[in-house]
Coordinates of C-alpha atoms and ligand atoms in Angstrom, one line a residue:
X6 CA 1.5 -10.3 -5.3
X7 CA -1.0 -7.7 -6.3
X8 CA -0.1 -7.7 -10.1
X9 CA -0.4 -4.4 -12.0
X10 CA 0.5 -5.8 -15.4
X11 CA 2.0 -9.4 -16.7
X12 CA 3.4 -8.3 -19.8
X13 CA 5.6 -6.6 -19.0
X14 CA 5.6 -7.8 -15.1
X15 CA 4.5 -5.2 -13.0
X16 CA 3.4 -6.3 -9.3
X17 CA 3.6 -5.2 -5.5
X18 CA 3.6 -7.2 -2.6
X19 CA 0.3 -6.8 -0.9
X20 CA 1.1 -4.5 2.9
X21 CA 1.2 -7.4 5.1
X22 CA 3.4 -9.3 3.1
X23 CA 5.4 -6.3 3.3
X24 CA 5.2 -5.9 7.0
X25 CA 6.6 -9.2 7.3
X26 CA 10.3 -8.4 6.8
X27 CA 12.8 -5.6 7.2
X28 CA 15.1 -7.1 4.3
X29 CA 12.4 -8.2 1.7
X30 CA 12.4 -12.0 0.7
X31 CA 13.2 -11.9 -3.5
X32 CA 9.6 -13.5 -4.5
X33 CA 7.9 -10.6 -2.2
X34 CA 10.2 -7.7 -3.7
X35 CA 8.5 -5.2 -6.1
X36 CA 9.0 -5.8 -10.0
X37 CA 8.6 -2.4 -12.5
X38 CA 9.6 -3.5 -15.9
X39 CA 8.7 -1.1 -18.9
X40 CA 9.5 -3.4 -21.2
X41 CA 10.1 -7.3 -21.7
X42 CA 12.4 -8.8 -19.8
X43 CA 15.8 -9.7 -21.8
X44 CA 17.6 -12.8 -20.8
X45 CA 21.0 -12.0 -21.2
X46 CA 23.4 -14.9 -21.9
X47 CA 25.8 -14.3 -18.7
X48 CA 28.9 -15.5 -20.8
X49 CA 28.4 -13.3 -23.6
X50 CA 27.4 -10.2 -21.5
X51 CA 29.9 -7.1 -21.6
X52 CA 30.0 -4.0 -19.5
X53 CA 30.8 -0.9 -22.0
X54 CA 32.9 1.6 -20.2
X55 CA 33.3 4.8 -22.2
X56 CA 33.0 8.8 -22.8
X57 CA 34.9 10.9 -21.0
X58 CA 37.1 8.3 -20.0
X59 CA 41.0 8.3 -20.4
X60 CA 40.4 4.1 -21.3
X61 CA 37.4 3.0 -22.7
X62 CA 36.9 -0.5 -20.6
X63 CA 34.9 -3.7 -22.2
X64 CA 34.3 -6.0 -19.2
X65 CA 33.5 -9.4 -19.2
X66 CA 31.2 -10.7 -16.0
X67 CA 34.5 -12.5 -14.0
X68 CA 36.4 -9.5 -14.7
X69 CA 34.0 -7.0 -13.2
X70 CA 33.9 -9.5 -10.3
X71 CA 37.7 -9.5 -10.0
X72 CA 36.8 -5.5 -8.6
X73 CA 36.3 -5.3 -4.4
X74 CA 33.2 -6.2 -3.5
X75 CA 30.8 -4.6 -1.3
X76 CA 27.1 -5.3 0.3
X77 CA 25.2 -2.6 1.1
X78 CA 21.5 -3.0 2.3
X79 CA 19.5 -0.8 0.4
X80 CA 15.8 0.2 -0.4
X81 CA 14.2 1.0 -4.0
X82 CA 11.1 2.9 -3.8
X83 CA 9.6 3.6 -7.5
X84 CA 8.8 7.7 -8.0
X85 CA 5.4 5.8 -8.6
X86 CA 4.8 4.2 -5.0
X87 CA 1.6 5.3 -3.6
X88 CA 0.3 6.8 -6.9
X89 CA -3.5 5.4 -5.9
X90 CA -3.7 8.2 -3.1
X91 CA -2.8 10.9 -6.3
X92 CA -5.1 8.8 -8.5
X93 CA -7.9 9.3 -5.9
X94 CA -7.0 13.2 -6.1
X95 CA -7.7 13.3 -9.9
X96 CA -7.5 10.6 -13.1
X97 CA -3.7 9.8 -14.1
X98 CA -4.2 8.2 -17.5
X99 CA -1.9 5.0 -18.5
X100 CA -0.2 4.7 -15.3
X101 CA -0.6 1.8 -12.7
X102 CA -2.0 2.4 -9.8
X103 CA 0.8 1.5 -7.3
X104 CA -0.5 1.0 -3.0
X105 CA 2.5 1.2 -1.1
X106 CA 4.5 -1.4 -1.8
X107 CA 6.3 -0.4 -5.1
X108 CA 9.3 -0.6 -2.7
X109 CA 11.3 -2.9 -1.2
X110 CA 14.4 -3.6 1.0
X111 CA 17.7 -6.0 0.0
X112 CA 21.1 -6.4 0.6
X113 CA 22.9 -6.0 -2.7
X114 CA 26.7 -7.2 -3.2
X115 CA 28.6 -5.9 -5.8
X116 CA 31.3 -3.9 -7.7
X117 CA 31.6 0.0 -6.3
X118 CA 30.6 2.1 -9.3
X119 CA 33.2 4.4 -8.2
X120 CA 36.2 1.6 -8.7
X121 CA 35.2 1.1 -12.4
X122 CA 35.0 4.3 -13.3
X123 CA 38.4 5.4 -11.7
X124 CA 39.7 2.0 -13.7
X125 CA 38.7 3.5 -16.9
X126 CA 40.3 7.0 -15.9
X127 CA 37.3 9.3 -15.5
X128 CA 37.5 13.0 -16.4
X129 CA 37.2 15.8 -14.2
X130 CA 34.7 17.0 -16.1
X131 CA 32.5 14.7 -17.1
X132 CA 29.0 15.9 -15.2
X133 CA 26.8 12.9 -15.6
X134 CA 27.0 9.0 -15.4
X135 CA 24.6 7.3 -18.5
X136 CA 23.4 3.5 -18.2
X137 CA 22.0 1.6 -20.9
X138 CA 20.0 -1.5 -21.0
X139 CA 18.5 -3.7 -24.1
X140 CA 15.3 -4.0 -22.8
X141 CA 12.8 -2.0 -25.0
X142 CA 9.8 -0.3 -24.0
X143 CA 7.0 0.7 -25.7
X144 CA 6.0 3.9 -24.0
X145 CA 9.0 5.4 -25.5
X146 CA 8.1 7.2 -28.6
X147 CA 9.2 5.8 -30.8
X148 CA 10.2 2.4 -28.7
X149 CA 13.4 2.5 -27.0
X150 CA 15.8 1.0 -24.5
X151 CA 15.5 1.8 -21.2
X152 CA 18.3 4.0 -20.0
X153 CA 18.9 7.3 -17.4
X154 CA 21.7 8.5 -15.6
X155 CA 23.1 10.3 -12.2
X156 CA 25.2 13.0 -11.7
X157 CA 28.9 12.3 -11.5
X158 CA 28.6 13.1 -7.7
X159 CA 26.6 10.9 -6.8
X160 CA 28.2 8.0 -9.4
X161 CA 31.5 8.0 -7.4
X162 CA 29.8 7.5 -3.7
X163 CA 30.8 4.4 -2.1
X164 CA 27.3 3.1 -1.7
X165 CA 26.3 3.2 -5.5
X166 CA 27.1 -0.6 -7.5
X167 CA 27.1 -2.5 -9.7
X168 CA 25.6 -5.6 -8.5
X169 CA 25.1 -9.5 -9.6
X170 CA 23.9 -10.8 -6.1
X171 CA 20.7 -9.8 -4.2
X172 CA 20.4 -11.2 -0.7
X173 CA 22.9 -13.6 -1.0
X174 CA 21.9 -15.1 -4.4
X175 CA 22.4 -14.5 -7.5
X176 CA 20.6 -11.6 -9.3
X177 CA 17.3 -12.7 -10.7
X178 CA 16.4 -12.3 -14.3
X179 CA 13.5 -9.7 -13.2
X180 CA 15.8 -8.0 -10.9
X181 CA 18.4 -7.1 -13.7
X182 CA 20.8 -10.1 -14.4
X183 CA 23.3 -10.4 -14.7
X184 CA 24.3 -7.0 -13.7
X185 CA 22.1 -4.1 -12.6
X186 CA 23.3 -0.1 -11.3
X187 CA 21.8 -0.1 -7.6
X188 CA 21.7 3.7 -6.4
X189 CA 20.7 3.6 -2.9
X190 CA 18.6 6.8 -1.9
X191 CA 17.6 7.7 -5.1
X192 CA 14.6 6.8 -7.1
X193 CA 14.0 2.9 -8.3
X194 CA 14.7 4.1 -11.6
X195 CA 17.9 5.3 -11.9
X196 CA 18.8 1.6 -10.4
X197 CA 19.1 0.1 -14.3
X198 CA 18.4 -3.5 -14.4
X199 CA 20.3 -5.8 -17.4
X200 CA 23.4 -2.9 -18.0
X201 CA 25.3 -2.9 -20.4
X202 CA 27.1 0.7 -21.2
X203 CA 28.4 2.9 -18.8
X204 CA 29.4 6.6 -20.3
X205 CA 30.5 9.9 -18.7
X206 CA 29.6 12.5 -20.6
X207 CA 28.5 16.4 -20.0
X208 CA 24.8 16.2 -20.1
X209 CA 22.5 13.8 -18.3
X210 CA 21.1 11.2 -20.5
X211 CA 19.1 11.7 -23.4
X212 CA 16.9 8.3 -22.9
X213 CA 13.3 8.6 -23.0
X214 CA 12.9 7.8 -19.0
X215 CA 15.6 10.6 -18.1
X216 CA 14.1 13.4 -20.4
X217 CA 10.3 12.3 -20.3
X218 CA 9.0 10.3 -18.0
X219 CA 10.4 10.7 -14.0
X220 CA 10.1 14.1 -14.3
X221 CA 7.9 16.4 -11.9
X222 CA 5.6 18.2 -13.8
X223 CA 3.4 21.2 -12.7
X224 CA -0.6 19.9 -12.0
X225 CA -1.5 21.9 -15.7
X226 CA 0.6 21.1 -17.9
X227 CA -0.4 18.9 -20.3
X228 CA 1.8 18.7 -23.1
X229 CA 5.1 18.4 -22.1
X230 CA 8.3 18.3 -24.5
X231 CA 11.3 16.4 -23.4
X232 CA 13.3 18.3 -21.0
X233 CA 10.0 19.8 -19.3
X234 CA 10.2 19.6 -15.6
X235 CA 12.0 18.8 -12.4
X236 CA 14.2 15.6 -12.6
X237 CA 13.7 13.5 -10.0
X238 CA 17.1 11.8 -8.1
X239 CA 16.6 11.4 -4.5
X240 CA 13.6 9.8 -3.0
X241 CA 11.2 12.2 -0.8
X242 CA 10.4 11.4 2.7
X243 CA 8.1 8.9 2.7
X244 CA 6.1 5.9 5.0
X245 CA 3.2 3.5 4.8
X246 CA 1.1 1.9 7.2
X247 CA 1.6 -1.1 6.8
X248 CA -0.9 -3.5 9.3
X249 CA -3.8 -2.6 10.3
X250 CA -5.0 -3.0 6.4
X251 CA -7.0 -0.6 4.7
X252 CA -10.6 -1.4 5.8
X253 CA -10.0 -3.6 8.6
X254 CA -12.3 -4.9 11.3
X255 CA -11.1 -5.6 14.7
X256 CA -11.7 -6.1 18.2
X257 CA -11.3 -2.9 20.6
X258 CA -8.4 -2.4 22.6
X259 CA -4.8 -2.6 22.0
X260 CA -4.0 -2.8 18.7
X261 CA -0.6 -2.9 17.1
X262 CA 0.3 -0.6 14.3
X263 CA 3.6 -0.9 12.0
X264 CA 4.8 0.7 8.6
X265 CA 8.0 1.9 7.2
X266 CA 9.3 5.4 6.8
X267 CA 12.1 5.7 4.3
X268 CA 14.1 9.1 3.8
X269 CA 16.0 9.0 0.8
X270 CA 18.9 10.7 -0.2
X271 CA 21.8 11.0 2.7
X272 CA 18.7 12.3 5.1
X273 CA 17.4 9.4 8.0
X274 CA 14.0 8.4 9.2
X275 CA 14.4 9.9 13.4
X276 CA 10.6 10.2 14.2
X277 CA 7.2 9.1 13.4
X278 CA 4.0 9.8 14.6
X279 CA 0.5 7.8 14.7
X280 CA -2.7 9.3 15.6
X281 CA -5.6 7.4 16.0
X282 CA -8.1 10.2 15.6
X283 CA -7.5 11.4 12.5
X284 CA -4.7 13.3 13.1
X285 CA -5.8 15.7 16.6
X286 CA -3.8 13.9 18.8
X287 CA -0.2 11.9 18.1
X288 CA 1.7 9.1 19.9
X289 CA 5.8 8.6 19.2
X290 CA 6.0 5.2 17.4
X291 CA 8.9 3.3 18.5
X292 CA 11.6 2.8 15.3
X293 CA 13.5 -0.6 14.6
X294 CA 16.8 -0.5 14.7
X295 CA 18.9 1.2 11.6
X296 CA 19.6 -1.3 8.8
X297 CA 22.2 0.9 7.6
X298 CA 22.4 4.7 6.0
X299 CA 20.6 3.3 2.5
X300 CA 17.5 1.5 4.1
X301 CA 14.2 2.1 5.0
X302 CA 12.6 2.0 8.9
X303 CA 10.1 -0.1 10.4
X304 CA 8.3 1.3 13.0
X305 CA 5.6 0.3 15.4
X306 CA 3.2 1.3 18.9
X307 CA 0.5 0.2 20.0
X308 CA -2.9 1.9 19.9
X309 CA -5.8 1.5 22.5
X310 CA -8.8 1.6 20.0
X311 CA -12.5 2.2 21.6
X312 CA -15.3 0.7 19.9
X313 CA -15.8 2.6 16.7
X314 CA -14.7 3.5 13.5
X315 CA -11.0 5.0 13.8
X316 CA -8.9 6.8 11.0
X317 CA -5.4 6.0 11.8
X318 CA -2.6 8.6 10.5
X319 CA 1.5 8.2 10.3
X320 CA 4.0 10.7 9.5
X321 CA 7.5 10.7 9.5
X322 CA 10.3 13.3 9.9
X323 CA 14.0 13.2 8.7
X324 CA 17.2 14.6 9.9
X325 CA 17.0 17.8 8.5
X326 CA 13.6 18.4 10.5
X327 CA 11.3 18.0 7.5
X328 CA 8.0 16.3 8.0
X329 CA 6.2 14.6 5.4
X330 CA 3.1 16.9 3.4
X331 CA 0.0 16.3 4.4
X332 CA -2.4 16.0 1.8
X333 CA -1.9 14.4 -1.2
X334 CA -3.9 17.1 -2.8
X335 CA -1.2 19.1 -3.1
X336 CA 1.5 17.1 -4.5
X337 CA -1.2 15.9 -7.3
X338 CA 1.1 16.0 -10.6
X339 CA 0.1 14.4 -14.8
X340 CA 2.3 11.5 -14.2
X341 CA 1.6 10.7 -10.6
X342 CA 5.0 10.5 -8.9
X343 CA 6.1 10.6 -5.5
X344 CA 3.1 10.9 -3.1
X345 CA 4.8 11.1 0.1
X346 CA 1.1 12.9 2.0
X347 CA 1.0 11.2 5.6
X348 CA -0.6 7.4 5.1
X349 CA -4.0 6.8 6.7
X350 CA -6.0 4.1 6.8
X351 CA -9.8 3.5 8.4
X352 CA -10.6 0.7 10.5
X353 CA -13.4 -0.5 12.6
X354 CA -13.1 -1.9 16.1
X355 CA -15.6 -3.7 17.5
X356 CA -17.2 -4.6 21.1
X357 CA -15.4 -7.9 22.7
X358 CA -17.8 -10.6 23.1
X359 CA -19.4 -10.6 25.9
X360 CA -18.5 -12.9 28.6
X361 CA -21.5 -14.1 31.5
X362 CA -19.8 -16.0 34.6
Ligands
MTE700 N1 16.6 -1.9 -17.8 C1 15.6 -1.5 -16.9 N2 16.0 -1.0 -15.7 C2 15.0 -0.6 -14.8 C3 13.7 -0.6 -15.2 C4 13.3 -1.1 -16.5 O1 12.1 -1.1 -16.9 N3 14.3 -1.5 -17.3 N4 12.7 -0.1 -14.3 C5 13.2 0.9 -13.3 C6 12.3 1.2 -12.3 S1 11.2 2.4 -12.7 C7 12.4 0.8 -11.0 S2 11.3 1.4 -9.8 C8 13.3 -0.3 -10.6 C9 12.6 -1.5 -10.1 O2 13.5 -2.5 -9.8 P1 12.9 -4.0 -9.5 O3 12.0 -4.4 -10.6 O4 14.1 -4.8 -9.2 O5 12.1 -3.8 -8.2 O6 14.1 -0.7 -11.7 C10 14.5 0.3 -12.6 N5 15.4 -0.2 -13.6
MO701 MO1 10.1 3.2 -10.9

């Protein structure tokens, strides 16, 4: 893992770990922790249902798994994935600088979301969905728990859960035991590891990382209250070349490139391109099949690289016709989320050996 920070854990697989599989092994899954990780007794743990609820609810962990259960295969991309390309635009102070792997693929089993709430009688008119974890993080001023919420819309789709198993074992400490909100489609951190209160209320959340940080900021503004900005919920458009590597020196001819593309909210990944040549000319990569609505696409062709050095370019289109930007000039933004410019990366191919007879 390429690790941005060990306390608290931050670290990304490196691209060709990545590359390796469509559902991500655990050990090779992202980890973003603002703060240190709790370890919540499982027996003792409690799910708080309550706000604009007809029954407040108090759940023990064998009574939230007496609810249906569901898997869905879903992909969490942090709003920060890919920040080095905005970091190479301009300095973003105090943030990591994420490649493209602060995202990862798994098939999570849990409770629906929706079933709890409509257990604890949810109002019509509660707007928003809060969740609340214990772990603290410093960045908050002053230090707080980590929290956020969705809207109420979103809360009561079928694919949204509460989960306690990730690929078919049990949820990891790092990953949120023993029970963490997974919000397929939207970004990683609205997915709250370790919850423990659920309330519907009329406003989104008040935490720190729903009023401060994971908001889109314009490129000048440099002293933002809380509340200043564009909250971000889905995921943009996005993919990553994953193999050849950045840098890489090969021998000429054909040459296999692969990446994901991942379209977050209800939008799918139909098309990408790779150019060899900087972007003049484009080949129709071929996409793997779907792992379901929530998950991201690999995709894959083959390039015939001359002798040289070659820049090789992706970009993906969704469902509703939009392509990714191009340059990640112009997405540059203080705290350096969601660069979604088209991926490239330079690589060298070289002469075969020659061969006498
Ligand atoms: N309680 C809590 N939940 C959290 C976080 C956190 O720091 N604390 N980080 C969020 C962010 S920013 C992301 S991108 C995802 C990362 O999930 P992972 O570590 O399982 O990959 O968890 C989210 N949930
Ligand atoms: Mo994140």
């Amino acid at each position: 893992m390429v690790v941005h920070e060990e306390d608290p854990y931050n670290a990304e697989p490196p691209r060709s770990a990545l590359a390796e599989h469509a559902i991500t092994p655990v050990e090779t899954f992202y980890s973003r922790n603002h703060g240190e990780l709790p370890e919540l007794d499982p027996q003792r743990w409690r799910l708080q249902v309550d706000g604009l609820v007809d029954e407040e609810l108090s759940l023990s962990l064998d009574e939230l798994r007496r609810f249906e259960h569901h898997e869905v295969t879903a992909t969490l991309q942090c709003a920060g994935n890919r920040r080095a390309g905005l970091l190479a635009v301009r300095d973003i102070p105090g943030q990591h600088p994420w490649g493209d792997g602060a995202t990862s693929t798994a098939r999570w089993v849990g409770a629906r979301l929706a079933d709890v709430l409509a257990a604890a009688g949810l109002r019509h008119d509660a707007s928003n969905i809060a969740f609340a974890a214990p772990d603290i993080a410093p960045e908050a001023t002053p230090p707080a728990p980590y929290g956020g919420s969705i809207t109420t819309g979103k809360a009561t789709s079928p694919e949204v859960l509460l989960a306690w198993v990730m690929n078919g074992e049990p949820l990891t400490v790092a990953h949120g035991a023993p029970v963490r909100v997974v919000v397929p489609g939207w970004i990683g951190a609205r997915s709250v590891k370790w919850v423990e209160r659920i309330t519907a209320q009329h406003h989104p959340s008040d935490n720190f990382f729903q009023q401060s940080a994971y908001r889109l900021l314009p490129p000048d503004h440099d002293d933002p209250a809380p509340g200043d900005g564009v909250e971000l919920t889905a995921v943009a458009l996005n993919s990553a070349i994953l193999r050849p590597d950045e840098g890489a020196v090969m021998t000429a001819g054909p040459t296999e490139v692969t990446g994901y593309a991942f379209a977050g909210g209800d939008r799918d990944v139909v098309r990408v391109d790779v150019s060899a040549d900087g972007g003049r000319t484009w080949h129709q990569a071929e996409l793997d099949d779907q792992l379901g609505a929530w998950a991201w696409r690999f995709w894959r062709t083959t390039l015939e690289l001359r002798p040289g050095e070659h820049e090789i370019v992706a970009r993906a289109w969704d469902s509703t016709a939009a392509l990714q930007p191009e340059h990640a000039a112009s997405l540059w933004n203080p705290k350096g989320y969601i660069n979604n410019a088209w991926p490239t990366v330079s690589v060298t191919a070289e002469h075969p050996p020659e061969v006498h007879l």
